[in-house]
XYZ file of C-alpha atoms in Angstrom:
477
model
C -34.104 29.217 20.117
C -35.011 32.843 19.570
C -33.676 33.153 16.037
C -35.473 29.889 15.146
C -38.868 31.391 15.571
C -37.749 34.880 14.294
C -36.770 33.102 11.099
C -40.043 31.382 10.600
C -42.555 34.195 10.689
C -44.184 35.981 7.804
C -46.826 38.726 8.061
C -49.941 37.425 6.543
C -52.859 38.747 8.464
C -54.500 41.950 9.528
C -53.124 44.039 12.486
C -54.498 44.009 15.892
C -54.741 46.769 18.496
C -51.755 47.037 20.777
C -51.691 46.836 24.528
C -52.944 49.682 26.650
C -50.410 52.496 27.113
C -50.032 51.954 30.826
C -48.161 48.742 30.176
C -45.652 50.703 28.191
C -45.574 53.520 30.553
C -44.528 51.149 33.557
C -41.827 49.763 31.343
C -40.473 53.109 30.173
C -40.173 54.342 33.671
C -38.251 51.218 34.641
C -35.913 51.670 31.716
C -35.420 55.493 32.210
C -32.926 55.143 34.962
C -31.944 58.824 35.369
C -35.500 60.071 34.983
C -34.752 62.524 32.089
C -37.714 61.356 29.953
C -35.359 59.695 27.391
C -34.122 56.123 27.077
C -30.607 55.911 25.820
C -28.724 52.710 24.616
C -26.978 52.214 27.897
C -30.174 52.539 29.968
C -31.923 50.236 27.573
C -29.314 47.405 27.687
C -28.923 47.720 31.397
C -32.614 47.935 32.141
C -33.544 44.850 30.065
C -30.797 42.854 31.689
C -32.069 43.679 35.094
C -35.574 42.882 33.983
C -34.376 39.483 32.697
C -35.677 40.195 29.224
C -33.798 38.261 26.465
C -32.348 40.106 23.525
C -31.648 38.303 20.267
C -28.270 38.424 18.482
C -29.565 40.988 16.031
C -31.325 43.313 18.484
C -28.424 45.668 18.411
C -29.015 46.222 14.635
C -32.735 45.847 14.000
C -34.650 45.604 17.306
C -35.451 48.265 19.813
C -31.786 48.791 20.527
C -31.357 49.556 16.850
C -34.127 52.164 16.918
C -32.395 53.746 19.997
C -29.003 53.488 18.235
C -30.389 55.443 15.288
C -31.228 58.414 17.625
C -27.993 59.442 19.302
C -29.983 61.028 22.147
C -32.230 57.950 22.637
C -36.007 57.649 22.500
C -38.549 59.818 24.457
C -41.848 58.180 25.632
C -43.820 58.991 22.476
C -41.184 57.489 20.165
C -40.775 54.522 22.598
C -44.610 53.973 22.479
C -44.652 54.271 18.662
C -41.945 51.668 18.307
C -43.525 49.094 20.567
C -47.074 49.511 19.071
C -45.705 49.011 15.540
C -43.541 46.173 16.584
C -46.521 44.409 18.440
C -48.508 44.630 15.255
C -45.886 42.865 13.396
C -45.644 40.161 16.220
C -49.422 39.632 15.906
C -49.206 39.043 12.129
C -46.247 36.747 12.651
C -48.143 34.793 15.243
C -51.237 34.420 12.974
C -49.090 33.198 10.075
C -47.823 30.322 12.266
C -51.215 29.595 13.820
C -52.447 27.485 10.829
C -55.685 26.212 12.559
C -56.571 29.541 14.082
C -56.952 28.227 17.699
C -54.784 30.806 19.168
C -51.862 28.576 19.888
C -48.782 27.455 18.003
C -48.041 23.722 17.993
C -44.950 21.907 16.900
C -46.934 20.471 13.840
C -47.741 23.991 12.715
C -44.067 25.043 12.728
C -43.195 21.784 10.642
C -45.894 22.649 8.193
C -44.804 26.234 7.827
C -41.276 25.138 6.823
C -42.405 22.496 4.608
C -44.083 25.126 2.353
C -40.693 26.460 1.925
C -39.126 23.111 0.966
C -37.317 22.807 4.309
C -37.978 19.662 6.388
C -37.289 19.594 10.100
C -38.272 16.910 12.653
C -41.039 17.115 15.137
C -38.350 16.871 17.738
C -36.698 20.081 16.343
C -40.012 21.905 16.413
C -40.551 20.814 19.938
C -37.178 22.356 20.936
C -38.191 25.554 19.380
C -41.431 25.695 21.302
C -39.704 24.833 24.670
C -37.589 27.982 24.476
C -40.787 30.158 24.350
C -43.356 28.115 26.228
C -43.671 29.609 29.699
C -46.364 27.336 31.172
C -45.073 23.931 30.049
C -48.099 23.062 27.719
C -45.755 22.523 24.715
C -47.794 25.216 22.838
C -47.351 28.889 22.616
C -50.260 31.325 23.041
C -50.267 35.017 22.069
C -49.196 36.198 25.515
C -46.180 33.988 25.617
C -45.240 34.989 21.951
C -45.549 38.749 22.715
C -43.645 38.727 25.926
C -40.873 36.673 24.314
C -40.491 38.711 21.137
C -41.338 42.206 22.370
C -37.764 43.575 22.088
C -36.499 41.450 19.321
C -36.987 41.785 15.564
C -39.691 39.652 13.923
C -38.755 39.257 10.275
C -39.838 36.692 7.522
C -40.155 33.025 7.282
C -37.218 32.681 5.053
C -34.528 33.839 7.485
C -33.662 30.328 8.625
C -32.998 29.358 4.998
C -30.873 32.584 4.447
C -28.536 31.553 7.320
C -27.989 28.067 6.057
C -27.779 28.451 2.311
C -24.487 28.036 0.703
C -22.858 31.367 0.359
C -22.138 32.826 -3.142
C -19.015 34.224 -1.804
C -17.316 30.891 -0.900
C -15.156 29.836 -3.890
C -12.916 26.788 -3.803
C -12.079 26.781 -7.466
C -14.734 24.380 -8.733
C -17.629 25.222 -11.006
C -20.210 22.648 -10.161
C -21.902 24.090 -7.064
C -25.679 24.615 -6.981
C -26.547 28.370 -7.260
C -27.757 30.292 -4.145
C -31.259 31.282 -3.573
C -32.248 34.935 -3.480
C -35.331 36.217 -1.793
C -37.837 38.253 -3.734
C -36.772 41.401 -1.841
C -33.125 40.765 -2.730
C -34.123 40.495 -6.353
C -36.315 43.555 -6.251
C -33.781 45.759 -4.453
C -30.799 44.801 -6.651
C -29.006 43.085 -3.807
C -28.604 39.844 -5.774
C -26.316 41.181 -8.417
C -24.335 42.990 -5.809
C -23.928 39.726 -3.908
C -23.009 37.946 -7.224
C -20.472 40.594 -8.108
C -19.002 40.447 -4.638
C -18.786 36.647 -5.013
C -17.114 37.062 -8.502
C -14.478 39.301 -7.136
C -13.921 37.115 -4.104
C -13.558 34.137 -6.475
C -11.067 35.838 -8.570
C -8.885 36.830 -5.574
C -9.145 33.237 -4.142
C -8.462 31.457 -7.318
C -5.354 33.672 -7.985
C -4.106 33.080 -4.480
C -4.345 29.315 -4.946
C -3.433 29.192 -8.558
C -0.003 27.434 -7.931
C -1.739 24.570 -6.206
C -4.269 24.419 -8.969
C -1.804 24.213 -11.747
C 0.177 21.664 -9.787
C -3.114 19.535 -9.563
C -3.441 19.674 -13.310
C 0.216 18.785 -14.032
C -0.086 15.685 -11.645
C -3.426 14.655 -13.303
C -1.785 14.772 -16.732
C 1.784 13.629 -15.993
C 1.629 11.885 -12.551
C 1.579 8.256 -13.650
C 3.485 5.408 -12.277
C 6.295 5.862 -14.719
C 6.404 9.655 -13.875
C 6.015 9.830 -10.094
C 5.406 13.611 -9.566
C 5.038 14.606 -5.997
C 4.149 17.902 -4.574
C 7.657 19.225 -3.990
C 8.953 17.796 -7.228
C 6.070 19.236 -9.126
C 6.628 22.766 -7.912
C 10.439 22.465 -8.484
C 9.829 21.193 -12.097
C 7.343 24.106 -12.841
C 9.688 26.811 -11.570
C 12.709 25.310 -13.274
C 10.804 25.170 -16.612
C 9.224 28.554 -16.506
C 10.251 30.590 -13.429
C 7.983 31.718 -10.596
C 5.430 33.359 -12.934
C 4.769 29.974 -14.519
C 2.926 28.888 -11.315
C 0.083 31.108 -12.444
C -0.050 29.790 -16.042
C -3.675 29.361 -17.025
C -5.034 31.423 -14.012
C -6.154 34.273 -16.361
C -8.594 32.004 -18.121
C -9.825 30.575 -14.749
C -10.596 34.107 -13.572
C -12.154 35.443 -16.754
C -14.712 32.615 -16.965
C -16.150 33.473 -13.554
C -18.376 36.209 -14.838
C -20.003 34.444 -17.864
C -20.348 31.243 -15.894
C -21.936 32.877 -12.930
C -24.403 34.908 -15.204
C -25.504 31.979 -17.246
C -25.807 29.672 -14.205
C -27.949 32.187 -12.287
C -30.099 32.830 -15.312
C -30.534 29.106 -16.173
C -31.351 28.278 -12.551
C -34.125 30.727 -12.402
C -35.527 29.333 -15.602
C -35.332 25.613 -14.528
C -36.968 26.398 -11.280
C -39.941 27.862 -13.027
C -40.251 24.774 -15.155
C -40.127 22.411 -12.144
C -42.409 24.300 -9.793
C -45.783 25.853 -10.036
C -46.231 29.504 -9.764
C -45.997 30.732 -6.066
C -44.668 27.271 -4.907
C -41.424 27.165 -2.965
C -38.575 25.074 -4.382
C -37.807 21.965 -2.472
C -34.500 20.238 -1.954
C -35.027 17.779 -4.868
C -36.169 20.392 -7.219
C -33.266 22.660 -6.146
C -30.813 19.666 -6.844
C -32.303 19.056 -10.348
C -32.499 22.811 -11.238
C -28.981 23.470 -9.962
C -27.506 20.566 -11.804
C -29.190 21.540 -15.089
C -28.123 25.077 -14.467
C -24.506 23.906 -13.962
C -24.762 21.829 -17.096
C -25.944 24.851 -19.136
C -23.211 27.066 -17.787
C -20.507 24.463 -18.426
C -21.886 23.914 -21.991
C -21.462 27.807 -22.543
C -17.946 28.298 -21.087
C -16.422 24.809 -21.625
C -13.982 25.933 -24.365
C -12.420 28.229 -21.776
C -12.034 25.186 -19.532
C -10.146 23.446 -22.342
C -7.827 26.551 -22.873
C -7.180 26.757 -19.091
C -5.860 23.194 -19.168
C -3.869 23.642 -22.309
C -2.227 26.790 -20.917
C -1.477 25.157 -17.506
C 0.116 22.140 -19.244
C 1.865 23.998 -21.957
C 5.522 24.761 -22.012
C 6.998 28.266 -21.850
C 6.539 29.966 -25.124
C 4.082 27.399 -26.550
C 1.170 29.826 -26.273
C 1.497 33.551 -25.953
C -1.994 33.960 -24.323
C -5.552 32.982 -24.341
C -6.227 34.184 -27.918
C -3.120 32.455 -29.228
C -4.026 29.181 -27.554
C -7.587 29.361 -29.129
C -6.253 30.135 -32.545
C -3.778 27.198 -32.487
C -6.335 24.679 -31.206
C -8.807 25.753 -33.985
C -6.192 25.446 -36.589
C -4.619 22.259 -35.740
C -7.500 20.315 -34.152
C -10.637 21.956 -35.266
C -13.809 23.249 -33.440
C -14.482 19.830 -31.803
C -11.199 20.105 -29.789
C -12.962 22.814 -27.508
C -15.246 20.189 -26.272
C -12.908 17.270 -25.417
C -13.683 15.872 -22.093
C -17.122 17.379 -22.147
C -19.000 14.237 -21.345
C -17.137 13.213 -18.142
C -17.299 16.995 -17.116
C -21.098 16.851 -17.609
C -21.423 13.475 -15.658
C -19.375 14.894 -12.826
C -22.006 17.506 -12.108
C -24.528 15.037 -10.615
C -22.275 13.276 -8.030
C -20.663 16.554 -7.072
C -23.920 18.629 -6.729
C -25.825 15.701 -5.152
C -23.213 14.825 -2.487
C -22.431 18.490 -1.791
C -26.020 19.330 -1.164
C -26.859 16.099 0.796
C -23.701 16.391 3.067
C -24.558 20.114 3.622
C -28.177 19.304 4.539
C -26.887 16.518 6.899
C -24.545 18.764 8.715
C -27.103 21.470 8.972
C -29.600 19.088 10.459
C -27.044 17.625 12.916
C -26.167 21.185 14.127
C -29.786 22.203 14.522
C -30.466 18.974 16.509
C -27.583 19.139 18.859
C -26.389 22.787 19.104
C -29.216 25.170 18.210
C -30.334 26.569 21.566
C -30.568 30.283 21.506
C -30.088 30.978 17.832
C -30.632 29.385 14.471
C -27.463 31.249 13.190
C -24.626 28.884 13.570
C -21.878 31.610 13.074
C -19.258 32.048 10.493
C -16.870 29.258 11.500
C -19.616 26.514 11.463
C -20.997 27.738 8.195
C -17.492 27.773 6.530
C -16.599 24.436 7.960
C -19.824 22.875 6.751
C -19.366 24.410 3.383
C -15.859 23.346 2.892
C -16.568 19.783 4.151
C -19.570 19.197 1.937
C -17.682 20.655 -1.197
C -14.786 18.413 -0.407
C -16.963 15.378 -0.257
C -18.620 16.326 -3.562
C -15.038 16.765 -5.102
C -13.992 13.369 -3.716
C -16.940 11.636 -5.476
C -16.518 13.372 -8.797
C -12.712 13.430 -8.912
C -12.174 10.440 -11.183
C -14.378 12.022 -13.793
C -12.521 15.376 -13.309
C -9.243 13.627 -13.831
C -10.352 11.814 -17.092
C -11.814 15.015 -18.346
C -8.458 16.969 -17.799
C -6.543 14.102 -19.529
C -8.929 14.111 -22.495
C -8.482 18.018 -22.756
C -4.645 17.722 -22.677
C -3.948 14.313 -24.401
C -3.423 15.984 -27.885
C -0.501 17.723 -26.406
C 1.318 14.618 -25.262
C 3.542 13.126 -27.896
C 2.818 9.479 -28.640
C -0.280 9.452 -26.421
C -3.308 7.685 -28.017
C -6.501 9.835 -28.376
C -8.781 7.765 -26.173
C -12.428 8.463 -25.425
C -13.766 8.451 -21.834
C -14.201 4.731 -21.335
C -10.901 4.019 -22.995
C -9.118 6.316 -20.616
C -10.830 4.789 -17.569
C -9.594 1.344 -18.702
C -6.088 2.561 -19.345
C -5.691 4.328 -16.035
C -7.136 1.501 -13.975
C -5.024 -1.127 -15.886
C -1.745 0.781 -15.725
C -2.099 2.741 -12.446
C -4.903 1.016 -10.466
C -7.610 2.745 -8.591
C -5.189 5.247 -7.010
C -4.456 6.534 -10.521
C -7.939 7.963 -10.599
C -7.025 10.199 -7.751
C -3.734 11.707 -9.012
C -3.348 15.332 -7.948
C -6.119 15.128 -5.256
C -3.689 16.179 -2.463
C -2.946 19.696 -3.813
C -6.647 19.881 -4.688
C -7.469 19.320 -0.928
C -4.762 21.612 0.146
C -6.243 24.595 -1.621
C -9.772 24.138 0.054
C -9.049 25.831 3.361
C -7.091 28.788 2.089
C -9.570 29.179 -0.679
C -12.537 29.252 1.603
C -10.875 31.740 3.990
C -9.663 34.072 1.498
C -12.922 34.176 -0.575
C -14.951 34.702 2.634
C -12.863 37.561 3.807
C -12.904 39.266 0.322
C -16.596 38.576 -0.044
C -17.497 40.139 3.224
C -15.429 43.247 2.488
C -16.781 43.505 -1.093
C -20.378 43.428 0.200
C -19.646 46.370 2.417
C -18.148 48.091 -0.456
C -20.942 47.469 -2.693
C -23.520 48.274 -0.096
C -25.050 44.881 0.332
C -27.404 45.166 3.420
C -27.773 42.409 5.905
C -31.435 41.724 7.085
């Protein structure tokens, strides 16, 4: 559970004097295997293994091994001493930040309390598992000596690290627009890392959406045309689209879908920050409920701003070859023939769909996170890429499943003006018509290609996101 505790700590108190140099001298001599007065990376790793001292997953990058790596020739005794003294001061600050009652011991209740201030709830049982991994004398508390010995060679960072591991990644784009925005730390905001992450996420989303655009257009076609009287399946739908407009037609409407990423992300991020300020007092950390409300309202604000582009995306996707020459032509014809109000057809079901999507997405993700922490978190709070991607994809899929009927009605309302002889129904009227003519399954037309694109979209967006973060210089703490 090493990363568990490293994720919890936050320097809040004054520094304390480090251990006497003799302790470090003995350790340095044990690590300096060839006696040349310098500890290189090979000696350090081998020496610590022989001494039975645990190294956390990030020690290679940011711990003592990171310090040794930065010096190609290794560390001499003076540099070795300086690192350990500085690091021990940080450990003392971290220890005091968790020791809420100042009794010199960290208890399970204090860990629970520390995370509650961040809006993250863990059980007493989870807190006890954390303590067990560090507690050397079986007292179910951790004193300063146990803390120091356990963390001496591993980085002690800030209390928000556990949240950083488990937050939904900005870079995972499955084509929907209703997810709750990510949290950014104050350091990320001040350093400019936040906009680099958003830019990397936007580029990843553009690549992901373009890669899965044929499935997205097929979904829209099945939502609009896939009734009982016109039984469109996946193979038949693709064949029909290619026959009507060629291979290029499979990407019809994708340009609008990609263009709207930038304004939508910008508005959502700005609105989320404003709603958080309204719902929380200054200095207070946002809780899960407040995050859900803020995220839902931010999503609604962003959707209100970019909704005309949603309508044009649907019209372009459903339109026949030559009907529209592009986005501008589509907008001009809608305005001329249907008026300004046509740009907000389906707005109400779209807005209503945000609540079940965001709520279920967040709830399922928190449930999966809690389950993993309860059953699999032993040496690290970091679940790894595959678990995070799996949890994110599953929670988003559940959110889509819950909000899909509203999404289908929204799409039909956006497109019904294009269908000859189709009555112009409102949301309630469309629900009634679909259920009476097609039954409950009619509310889920097109959901198969929608689910088919989830895994490739997640995989593609993740790979592009990680590569773009490196290109843009996004640092990992």
